[in-house]
Amino acid sequence: MNLQTLRDRVSEGMGEAQSADSEATIEAVRIKYLGRKGLMPQVMKELKTVAPDERAEVGQLANSFKNELSALLDSRRASLAPGADESGAAPFDVSLPGRWLRRGTRHPISSVIEEAVAIFGRMGFTVAEGPDVETGYHNFEALNTPPYHPSLDRKDTFWLDDGRLLRTQTSPVQIRMMESRQPPVRIVTPGRCYRRDTTDATHSANFHQIEGLYVDRDVSLSDLKGTLAYFAREMMGPDVAVRFRPHFFPFTEPSVECDFSCHVCGGSGCRVCKGSGWIEIAGAGMVDPRVFERVGYDPEIISGYAFGMGIERIAMIRYAIPDIRLLYENDMRFLRQFA
Ligand code: PHE
């Protein structure tokens, strides 16, 4: 093949490649010129028959054609990519407005936890955490809860095969904190709890509590009342009423139950407060001397209070949520309301 013929074939080939507009036509051009039985191998094979004064130039032209053609075919192929326009330009339009990334919203449970931590933070409490999988010792025994207590019953607690359990309350973190440090201790500890409750509008097998513990010299029940009343006002607003009723917990003495007035109906009675106008928010009391003895504190010198509040309960009255299950369904139409 002489130089002129090759030049003609080269410009033909580049033209065919330029106008190829489908996978199939691009591939056909490649086979025709670069394939095993295509033009290029033929040119190379015939090189020795080319007139000596043209041979070098034919060889060079054939080589550069090979490279240029395959580059052009690659770019034609790229221009077929989805979104590319017919000019083969970039497969996107830089002048289009950006795609909207939908922002998530804070879950009401997270909001209540964050706010509670901030409120207690202003009163000098720091945050502590403990494991969800607990020992029976930390969840019950060290909290002065005897083995015959109903909460140890198989049907009330999720026990694991290795003898540990899913904590039924955040109170075991009290024990862990007192085991590991000396008074004064002033901590809050938010976290998940697990009970084998049948799910209904106000119960869930998985729920959240925030535990508080303040241990020092001369801590009194009135300190506890003041702390919870301040928390109630900060969390629910100035109109909330707080009520304390005597109660029993194995690890506090005396023990109280703390109720907030129902924010949904303003105290007149509704579905959320089951008509009573009050909602049980926290169990609390003065740390039992036996608990102090277990962790090696001297109950003659040291006193303290503890409380454990239900996060979902607070979220429900704060946001007027009539059913606890709504908090766990991950329905964005519901959750987006609390942005
Ligand atoms: N742990 C108790 C409960 O889950 C609440 C509580 C905490 C009571 C701290 C007293 C002191 O019911």
mmCIF file of C-alpha atoms and ligand atoms in Angstrom:
data_model
loop_
_atom_site.group_PDB
_atom_site.id
_atom_site.type_symbol
_atom_site.label_atom_id
_atom_site.label_comp_id
_atom_site.label_asym_id
_atom_site.label_seq_id
_atom_site.Cartn_x
_atom_site.Cartn_y
_atom_site.Cartn_z
ATOM 1 C CA MET A 1 0.000 0.000 0.000
ATOM 2 C CA ASN A 2 1.503 3.322 -1.010
ATOM 3 C CA LEU A 3 1.516 6.467 1.053
ATOM 4 C CA GLN A 4 -1.315 8.160 -0.797
ATOM 5 C CA THR A 5 -3.669 5.182 -0.470
ATOM 6 C CA LEU A 6 -2.902 4.979 3.223
ATOM 7 C CA ARG A 7 -3.584 8.702 3.667
ATOM 8 C CA ASP A 8 -6.985 8.238 2.023
ATOM 9 C CA ARG A 9 -7.808 5.246 4.229
ATOM 10 C CA VAL A 10 -6.756 7.149 7.328
ATOM 11 C CA SER A 11 -9.021 10.087 6.620
ATOM 12 C CA GLU A 12 -11.869 7.694 5.748
ATOM 13 C CA GLY A 13 -11.344 5.836 9.022
ATOM 14 C CA MET A 14 -11.271 9.017 11.131
ATOM 15 C CA GLY A 15 -14.442 10.196 9.376
ATOM 16 C CA GLU A 16 -16.250 6.919 10.017
ATOM 17 C CA ALA A 17 -15.212 6.997 13.652
ATOM 18 C CA GLN A 18 -16.393 10.578 14.007
ATOM 19 C CA SER A 19 -19.849 9.741 12.730
ATOM 20 C CA ALA A 20 -20.237 6.446 14.589
ATOM 21 C CA ASP A 21 -23.097 7.025 17.046
ATOM 22 C CA SER A 22 -23.859 3.667 18.588
ATOM 23 C CA GLU A 23 -21.976 0.914 20.369
ATOM 24 C CA ALA A 24 -22.373 -1.267 17.262
ATOM 25 C CA THR A 25 -21.089 1.216 14.681
ATOM 26 C CA ILE A 26 -18.166 2.198 16.910
ATOM 27 C CA GLU A 27 -17.233 -1.465 17.272
ATOM 28 C CA ALA A 28 -17.579 -2.026 13.501
ATOM 29 C CA VAL A 29 -15.116 0.808 12.807
ATOM 30 C CA ARG A 30 -12.689 -0.644 15.329
ATOM 31 C CA ILE A 31 -12.822 -4.096 13.709
ATOM 32 C CA LYS A 32 -12.513 -2.666 10.218
ATOM 33 C CA TYR A 33 -9.313 -0.751 10.961
ATOM 34 C CA LEU A 34 -7.738 -2.177 14.087
ATOM 35 C CA GLY A 35 -9.097 -5.742 14.200
ATOM 36 C CA ARG A 36 -6.996 -8.846 13.521
ATOM 37 C CA LYS A 37 -8.070 -8.934 9.892
ATOM 38 C CA GLY A 38 -8.407 -5.147 9.629
ATOM 39 C CA LEU A 39 -6.443 -2.509 7.793
ATOM 40 C CA MET A 40 -3.619 -2.028 10.251
ATOM 41 C CA PRO A 41 -2.256 -5.588 10.343
ATOM 42 C CA GLN A 42 -2.497 -5.602 6.591
ATOM 43 C CA VAL A 43 -0.459 -2.376 6.276
ATOM 44 C CA MET A 44 2.188 -3.785 8.612
ATOM 45 C CA LYS A 45 2.347 -7.039 6.749
ATOM 46 C CA GLU A 46 2.773 -5.265 3.412
ATOM 47 C CA LEU A 47 5.329 -2.779 4.742
ATOM 48 C CA LYS A 48 8.249 -4.610 3.152
ATOM 49 C CA THR A 49 6.642 -4.251 -0.296
ATOM 50 C CA VAL A 50 6.329 -0.445 0.037
ATOM 51 C CA ALA A 51 8.784 1.598 -1.996
ATOM 52 C CA PRO A 52 11.886 2.162 0.172
ATOM 53 C CA ASP A 53 11.635 5.980 0.081
ATOM 54 C CA GLU A 54 8.026 5.839 1.388
ATOM 55 C CA ARG A 55 8.435 2.992 3.846
ATOM 56 C CA ALA A 56 9.372 5.018 6.929
ATOM 57 C CA GLU A 57 6.557 7.486 6.454
ATOM 58 C CA VAL A 58 3.976 4.761 5.861
ATOM 59 C CA GLY A 59 5.086 3.034 9.074
ATOM 60 C CA GLN A 60 4.837 6.263 11.075
ATOM 61 C CA LEU A 61 1.461 7.228 9.662
ATOM 62 C CA ALA A 62 0.093 3.753 10.335
ATOM 63 C CA ASN A 63 1.248 3.952 13.967
ATOM 64 C CA SER A 64 -0.142 7.379 14.674
ATOM 65 C CA PHE A 65 -3.421 6.422 12.984
ATOM 66 C CA LYS A 66 -3.695 3.423 15.265
ATOM 67 C CA ASN A 67 -3.353 5.620 18.344
ATOM 68 C CA GLU A 68 -5.547 8.452 17.162
ATOM 69 C CA LEU A 69 -8.308 6.175 15.968
ATOM 70 C CA SER A 70 -8.495 4.256 19.203
ATOM 71 C CA ALA A 71 -8.544 7.527 21.200
ATOM 72 C CA LEU A 72 -11.340 8.848 19.039
ATOM 73 C CA LEU A 73 -13.345 5.635 19.350
ATOM 74 C CA ASP A 74 -12.947 5.791 23.149
ATOM 75 C CA SER A 75 -14.240 9.313 23.289
ATOM 76 C CA ARG A 76 -17.186 8.418 21.006
ATOM 77 C CA ARG A 77 -18.018 5.593 23.356
ATOM 78 C CA ALA A 78 -17.822 7.892 26.386
ATOM 79 C CA SER A 79 -20.150 10.339 24.693
ATOM 80 C CA LEU A 80 -22.802 7.615 24.539
ATOM 81 C CA ALA A 81 -22.839 7.455 28.367
ATOM 82 C CA PRO A 82 -26.218 8.208 29.925
ATOM 83 C CA GLY A 83 -26.871 11.912 30.204
ATOM 84 C CA ALA A 84 -24.364 12.968 27.567
ATOM 85 C CA ASP A 85 -25.683 15.205 24.855
ATOM 86 C CA GLU A 86 -25.026 14.713 21.148
ATOM 87 C CA SER A 87 -22.041 17.059 21.164
ATOM 88 C CA GLY A 88 -20.278 14.541 23.376
ATOM 89 C CA ALA A 89 -19.952 17.158 26.121
ATOM 90 C CA ALA A 90 -19.685 16.348 29.815
ATOM 91 C CA PRO A 91 -22.598 14.155 30.963
ATOM 92 C CA PHE A 92 -23.980 16.844 33.245
ATOM 93 C CA ASP A 93 -25.044 20.441 32.983
ATOM 94 C CA VAL A 94 -23.042 22.605 35.346
ATOM 95 C CA SER A 95 -25.697 25.302 35.211
ATOM 96 C CA LEU A 96 -28.469 23.087 36.655
ATOM 97 C CA PRO A 97 -29.459 23.771 40.270
ATOM 98 C CA GLY A 98 -27.917 21.232 42.683
ATOM 99 C CA ARG A 99 -29.760 18.132 43.779
ATOM 100 C CA TRP A 100 -31.582 18.622 47.056
ATOM 101 C CA LEU A 101 -30.131 16.450 49.793
ATOM 102 C CA ARG A 102 -32.951 15.918 52.214
ATOM 103 C CA ARG A 103 -31.848 16.870 55.679
ATOM 104 C CA GLY A 104 -32.882 14.561 58.490
ATOM 105 C CA THR A 105 -34.443 15.844 61.675
ATOM 106 C CA ARG A 106 -33.558 15.176 65.242
ATOM 107 C CA HIS A 107 -35.644 12.364 66.702
ATOM 108 C CA PRO A 108 -37.857 13.535 69.599
ATOM 109 C CA ILE A 109 -36.121 11.033 71.892
ATOM 110 C CA SER A 110 -32.720 12.483 70.971
ATOM 111 C CA SER A 111 -34.013 16.024 71.460
ATOM 112 C CA VAL A 112 -35.313 15.245 74.931
ATOM 113 C CA ILE A 113 -32.058 13.512 75.898
ATOM 114 C CA GLU A 114 -29.954 16.396 74.620
ATOM 115 C CA GLU A 115 -32.089 18.957 76.360
ATOM 116 C CA ALA A 116 -32.181 16.986 79.624
ATOM 117 C CA VAL A 117 -28.397 16.643 79.582
ATOM 118 C CA ALA A 118 -28.103 20.404 78.998
ATOM 119 C CA ILE A 119 -30.482 21.253 81.860
ATOM 120 C CA PHE A 120 -28.703 18.965 84.305
ATOM 121 C CA GLY A 121 -25.412 20.232 82.959
ATOM 122 C CA ARG A 122 -26.362 23.718 84.193
ATOM 123 C CA MET A 123 -26.759 22.193 87.652
ATOM 124 C CA GLY A 124 -23.285 20.656 87.560
ATOM 125 C CA PHE A 125 -24.109 17.129 86.397
ATOM 126 C CA THR A 126 -21.802 15.430 83.922
ATOM 127 C CA VAL A 127 -22.754 12.559 81.602
ATOM 128 C CA ALA A 128 -21.803 8.953 82.341
ATOM 129 C CA GLU A 129 -22.578 5.806 80.416
ATOM 130 C CA GLY A 130 -22.835 2.110 81.139
ATOM 131 C CA PRO A 131 -23.365 -1.052 79.086
ATOM 132 C CA ASP A 132 -26.780 -2.195 77.826
ATOM 133 C CA VAL A 133 -25.816 -5.805 78.541
ATOM 134 C CA GLU A 134 -25.443 -5.923 82.299
ATOM 135 C CA THR A 135 -24.586 -8.361 85.008
ATOM 136 C CA GLY A 136 -27.314 -9.438 87.380
ATOM 137 C CA TYR A 137 -25.092 -8.029 90.107
ATOM 138 C CA HIS A 138 -25.158 -4.461 88.780
ATOM 139 C CA ASN A 139 -28.778 -4.478 87.629
ATOM 140 C CA PHE A 140 -30.261 -6.092 90.751
ATOM 141 C CA GLU A 141 -28.080 -7.314 93.586
ATOM 142 C CA ALA A 142 -25.927 -4.249 94.147
ATOM 143 C CA LEU A 143 -29.134 -2.214 93.925
ATOM 144 C CA ASN A 144 -30.375 -4.125 96.955
ATOM 145 C CA THR A 145 -32.918 -6.030 94.890
ATOM 146 C CA PRO A 146 -33.333 -9.530 96.330
ATOM 147 C CA PRO A 147 -33.550 -12.598 94.050
ATOM 148 C CA TYR A 148 -37.254 -13.035 94.859
ATOM 149 C CA HIS A 149 -38.097 -9.538 93.598
ATOM 150 C CA PRO A 150 -40.658 -9.775 90.754
ATOM 151 C CA SER A 151 -38.403 -7.859 88.344
ATOM 152 C CA LEU A 152 -35.962 -10.784 88.303
ATOM 153 C CA ASP A 153 -38.701 -13.006 86.978
ATOM 154 C CA ARG A 154 -37.903 -14.640 83.624
ATOM 155 C CA LYS A 155 -41.022 -13.111 82.188
ATOM 156 C CA ASP A 156 -40.077 -9.534 83.071
ATOM 157 C CA THR A 157 -36.408 -9.400 82.113
ATOM 158 C CA PHE A 158 -34.508 -10.384 78.967
ATOM 159 C CA TRP A 159 -31.890 -12.821 80.265
ATOM 160 C CA LEU A 160 -29.015 -13.953 78.070
ATOM 161 C CA ASP A 161 -27.718 -17.518 78.004
ATOM 162 C CA ASP A 162 -24.494 -16.511 79.731
ATOM 163 C CA GLY A 163 -26.364 -15.260 82.803
ATOM 164 C CA ARG A 164 -26.179 -11.595 81.905
ATOM 165 C CA LEU A 165 -29.227 -9.553 80.983
ATOM 166 C CA LEU A 166 -30.417 -6.516 79.045
ATOM 167 C CA ARG A 167 -30.581 -3.817 81.696
ATOM 168 C CA THR A 168 -34.097 -3.118 82.870
ATOM 169 C CA GLN A 169 -33.187 0.360 84.115
ATOM 170 C CA THR A 170 -30.287 2.825 83.970
ATOM 171 C CA SER A 171 -29.742 2.439 87.727
ATOM 172 C CA PRO A 172 -26.834 -0.058 87.356
ATOM 173 C CA VAL A 173 -24.769 2.874 86.072
ATOM 174 C CA GLN A 174 -25.102 4.368 89.586
ATOM 175 C CA ILE A 175 -23.269 1.305 90.900
ATOM 176 C CA ARG A 176 -20.585 1.423 88.212
ATOM 177 C CA MET A 177 -19.918 5.094 88.901
ATOM 178 C CA MET A 178 -19.698 4.684 92.674
ATOM 179 C CA GLU A 179 -17.493 1.615 92.288
ATOM 180 C CA SER A 180 -15.042 3.595 90.217
ATOM 181 C CA ARG A 181 -14.866 6.953 91.975
ATOM 182 C CA GLN A 182 -15.046 8.660 95.333
ATOM 183 C CA PRO A 183 -17.689 11.229 96.338
ATOM 184 C CA PRO A 184 -18.780 13.762 95.389
ATOM 185 C CA VAL A 185 -20.475 12.155 92.391
ATOM 186 C CA ARG A 186 -22.897 14.147 90.289
ATOM 187 C CA ILE A 187 -23.829 12.374 87.082
ATOM 188 C CA VAL A 188 -26.706 11.838 84.687
ATOM 189 C CA THR A 189 -26.782 8.821 82.453
ATOM 190 C CA PRO A 190 -29.140 8.547 79.502
ATOM 191 C CA GLY A 191 -29.608 5.236 77.746
ATOM 192 C CA ARG A 192 -31.709 2.353 76.541
ATOM 193 C CA CYS A 193 -33.530 -0.050 78.803
ATOM 194 C CA TYR A 194 -35.282 -3.316 78.062
ATOM 195 C CA ARG A 195 -38.273 -5.005 79.638
ATOM 196 C CA ARG A 196 -40.474 -7.815 78.513
ATOM 197 C CA ASP A 197 -43.503 -5.552 78.435
ATOM 198 C CA THR A 198 -46.359 -6.059 76.053
ATOM 199 C CA THR A 199 -46.333 -3.095 73.713
ATOM 200 C CA ASP A 200 -49.268 -0.702 73.977
ATOM 201 C CA ALA A 201 -49.832 3.065 73.751
ATOM 202 C CA THR A 202 -47.575 3.792 76.734
ATOM 203 C CA HIS A 203 -45.294 0.724 76.955
ATOM 204 C CA SER A 204 -42.494 -0.515 74.766
ATOM 205 C CA ALA A 205 -40.095 -3.416 75.357
ATOM 206 C CA ASN A 206 -37.284 -1.039 74.472
ATOM 207 C CA PHE A 207 -37.340 2.435 75.967
ATOM 208 C CA HIS A 208 -35.022 5.117 77.357
ATOM 209 C CA GLN A 209 -34.327 6.481 80.789
ATOM 210 C CA ILE A 210 -32.102 9.164 82.154
ATOM 211 C CA GLU A 211 -30.685 8.367 85.544
ATOM 212 C CA GLY A 212 -29.359 10.953 87.953
ATOM 213 C CA LEU A 213 -27.116 10.456 90.953
ATOM 214 C CA TYR A 214 -25.810 13.030 93.385
ATOM 215 C CA VAL A 215 -23.689 11.800 96.267
ATOM 216 C CA ASP A 216 -21.908 14.068 98.718
ATOM 217 C CA ARG A 217 -22.090 15.065 102.358
ATOM 218 C CA ASP A 218 -25.424 16.418 103.652
ATOM 219 C CA VAL A 219 -27.561 15.768 100.585
ATOM 220 C CA SER A 220 -31.252 15.917 101.462
ATOM 221 C CA LEU A 221 -34.631 15.028 99.995
ATOM 222 C CA SER A 222 -35.344 18.718 99.509
ATOM 223 C CA ASP A 223 -32.297 18.937 97.221
ATOM 224 C CA LEU A 224 -33.877 16.176 95.161
ATOM 225 C CA LYS A 225 -37.236 17.958 95.040
ATOM 226 C CA GLY A 226 -35.648 21.245 94.038
ATOM 227 C CA THR A 227 -33.608 19.588 91.317
ATOM 228 C CA LEU A 228 -36.557 17.758 89.770
ATOM 229 C CA ALA A 229 -38.836 20.818 90.035
ATOM 230 C CA TYR A 230 -36.223 22.971 88.284
ATOM 231 C CA PHE A 231 -35.813 20.310 85.616
ATOM 232 C CA ALA A 232 -39.600 20.165 85.089
ATOM 233 C CA ARG A 233 -39.877 23.913 84.556
ATOM 234 C CA GLU A 234 -36.914 24.059 82.202
ATOM 235 C CA MET A 235 -38.164 21.101 80.182
ATOM 236 C CA MET A 236 -41.907 21.772 80.143
ATOM 237 C CA GLY A 237 -42.206 25.515 80.724
ATOM 238 C CA PRO A 238 -43.174 27.626 83.758
ATOM 239 C CA ASP A 239 -46.734 26.310 84.049
ATOM 240 C CA VAL A 240 -45.891 22.705 84.815
ATOM 241 C CA ALA A 241 -46.914 21.409 88.231
ATOM 242 C CA VAL A 242 -44.815 18.754 89.971
ATOM 243 C CA ARG A 243 -46.081 16.276 92.519
ATOM 244 C CA PHE A 244 -44.240 13.778 94.701
ATOM 245 C CA ARG A 245 -45.874 10.638 96.051
ATOM 246 C CA PRO A 246 -44.404 8.122 98.477
ATOM 247 C CA HIS A 247 -43.268 4.959 96.737
ATOM 248 C CA PHE A 248 -40.915 2.019 97.138
ATOM 249 C CA PHE A 249 -37.675 1.117 95.374
ATOM 250 C CA PRO A 250 -35.234 -1.421 96.840
ATOM 251 C CA PHE A 251 -32.265 0.934 96.369
ATOM 252 C CA THR A 252 -33.689 4.189 97.759
ATOM 253 C CA GLU A 253 -35.100 5.048 101.170
ATOM 254 C CA PRO A 254 -37.304 6.976 101.354
ATOM 255 C CA SER A 255 -38.529 6.615 97.779
ATOM 256 C CA VAL A 256 -40.836 8.827 95.787
ATOM 257 C CA GLU A 257 -42.566 8.848 92.467
ATOM 258 C CA CYS A 258 -42.466 12.164 90.668
ATOM 259 C CA ASP A 259 -45.364 13.218 88.429
ATOM 260 C CA PHE A 260 -45.606 16.197 86.072
ATOM 261 C CA SER A 261 -48.939 17.807 85.265
ATOM 262 C CA CYS A 262 -50.123 16.741 81.823
ATOM 263 C CA HIS A 263 -48.935 19.187 79.235
ATOM 264 C CA VAL A 264 -51.315 17.866 76.610
ATOM 265 C CA CYS A 265 -54.566 18.756 78.407
ATOM 266 C CA GLY A 266 -53.158 21.201 80.960
ATOM 267 C CA GLY A 267 -54.222 18.909 83.784
ATOM 268 C CA SER A 268 -57.893 18.514 82.993
ATOM 269 C CA GLY A 269 -57.514 14.904 81.888
ATOM 270 C CA CYS A 270 -56.968 13.328 78.459
ATOM 271 C CA ARG A 271 -55.918 10.108 76.747
ATOM 272 C CA VAL A 272 -52.216 10.645 77.307
ATOM 273 C CA CYS A 273 -52.581 11.085 81.084
ATOM 274 C CA LYS A 274 -55.395 8.526 81.159
ATOM 275 C CA GLY A 275 -57.772 11.129 82.539
ATOM 276 C CA SER A 276 -55.798 11.863 85.717
ATOM 277 C CA GLY A 277 -54.153 15.130 84.691
ATOM 278 C CA TRP A 278 -50.765 13.759 85.872
ATOM 279 C CA ILE A 279 -48.043 11.719 84.249
ATOM 280 C CA GLU A 280 -45.581 9.551 86.095
ATOM 281 C CA ILE A 281 -42.168 10.774 84.988
ATOM 282 C CA ALA A 282 -39.569 9.568 87.454
ATOM 283 C CA GLY A 283 -38.812 7.217 90.275
ATOM 284 C CA ALA A 284 -36.473 8.725 92.832
ATOM 285 C CA GLY A 285 -35.308 8.719 96.412
ATOM 286 C CA MET A 286 -32.422 8.911 98.834
ATOM 287 C CA VAL A 287 -29.747 6.308 98.119
ATOM 288 C CA ASP A 288 -30.238 3.366 100.500
ATOM 289 C CA PRO A 289 -27.373 2.921 103.012
ATOM 290 C CA ARG A 290 -27.044 -0.705 101.882
ATOM 291 C CA VAL A 291 -26.190 0.456 98.373
ATOM 292 C CA PHE A 292 -23.461 2.706 99.787
ATOM 293 C CA GLU A 293 -22.071 -0.198 101.777
ATOM 294 C CA ARG A 294 -21.877 -2.364 98.658
ATOM 295 C CA VAL A 295 -19.751 0.172 96.819
ATOM 296 C CA GLY A 296 -17.598 0.884 99.851
ATOM 297 C CA TYR A 297 -18.963 4.309 100.798
ATOM 298 C CA ASP A 298 -19.592 5.075 104.475
ATOM 299 C CA PRO A 299 -23.331 5.803 104.892
ATOM 300 C CA GLU A 300 -22.593 7.581 108.184
ATOM 301 C CA ILE A 301 -20.697 10.278 106.304
ATOM 302 C CA ILE A 302 -22.133 10.143 102.805
ATOM 303 C CA SER A 303 -25.662 10.764 101.591
ATOM 304 C CA GLY A 304 -27.196 11.161 98.173
ATOM 305 C CA TYR A 305 -30.218 11.056 95.961
ATOM 306 C CA ALA A 306 -30.967 9.230 92.743
ATOM 307 C CA PHE A 307 -33.683 9.454 90.142
ATOM 308 C CA GLY A 308 -34.607 7.670 86.943
ATOM 309 C CA MET A 309 -36.867 9.315 84.394
ATOM 310 C CA GLY A 310 -38.646 7.945 81.356
ATOM 311 C CA ILE A 311 -37.491 9.780 78.241
ATOM 312 C CA GLU A 312 -40.441 8.646 76.102
ATOM 313 C CA ARG A 313 -42.903 9.872 78.711
ATOM 314 C CA ILE A 314 -41.308 13.307 78.641
ATOM 315 C CA ALA A 315 -41.286 13.336 74.840
ATOM 316 C CA MET A 316 -44.941 12.312 74.744
ATOM 317 C CA ILE A 317 -46.169 15.123 76.958
ATOM 318 C CA ARG A 318 -43.776 17.683 75.564
ATOM 319 C CA TYR A 319 -44.787 17.066 71.952
ATOM 320 C CA ALA A 320 -48.334 15.810 72.643
ATOM 321 C CA ILE A 321 -47.624 12.376 71.144
ATOM 322 C CA PRO A 322 -50.563 10.110 71.955
ATOM 323 C CA ASP A 323 -48.890 6.719 71.355
ATOM 324 C CA ILE A 324 -45.351 5.585 72.253
ATOM 325 C CA ARG A 325 -45.230 3.337 69.173
ATOM 326 C CA LEU A 326 -45.125 6.400 66.914
ATOM 327 C CA LEU A 327 -41.610 7.026 68.239
ATOM 328 C CA TYR A 328 -40.345 3.707 66.884
ATOM 329 C CA GLU A 329 -41.934 3.441 63.463
ATOM 330 C CA ASN A 330 -39.379 5.598 61.631
ATOM 331 C CA ASP A 331 -42.147 7.242 59.669
ATOM 332 C CA MET A 332 -40.627 10.416 58.246
ATOM 333 C CA ARG A 333 -44.037 12.070 57.905
ATOM 334 C CA PHE A 334 -44.305 11.852 61.673
ATOM 335 C CA LEU A 335 -40.697 12.565 62.599
ATOM 336 C CA ARG A 336 -40.330 15.589 60.329
ATOM 337 C CA GLN A 337 -42.863 17.488 62.458
ATOM 338 C CA PHE A 338 -40.292 17.881 65.219
ATOM 339 C CA ALA A 339 -37.633 19.550 63.093
HETATM 340 N N1 PHE B 1 -34.771 2.534 88.248
HETATM 341 C C1 PHE B 1 -36.112 2.883 88.677
HETATM 342 C C2 PHE B 1 -37.111 2.374 87.623
HETATM 343 O O1 PHE B 1 -36.716 2.055 86.545
HETATM 344 C C3 PHE B 1 -36.254 4.367 88.847
HETATM 345 C C4 PHE B 1 -35.412 4.919 89.943
HETATM 346 C C5 PHE B 1 -34.140 5.400 89.711
HETATM 347 C C6 PHE B 1 -35.898 4.953 91.250
HETATM 348 C C7 PHE B 1 -33.382 5.945 90.739
HETATM 349 C C8 PHE B 1 -35.150 5.486 92.279
HETATM 350 C C9 PHE B 1 -33.890 5.972 92.004
HETATM 351 O O2 PHE B 1 -38.278 2.267 87.889
#
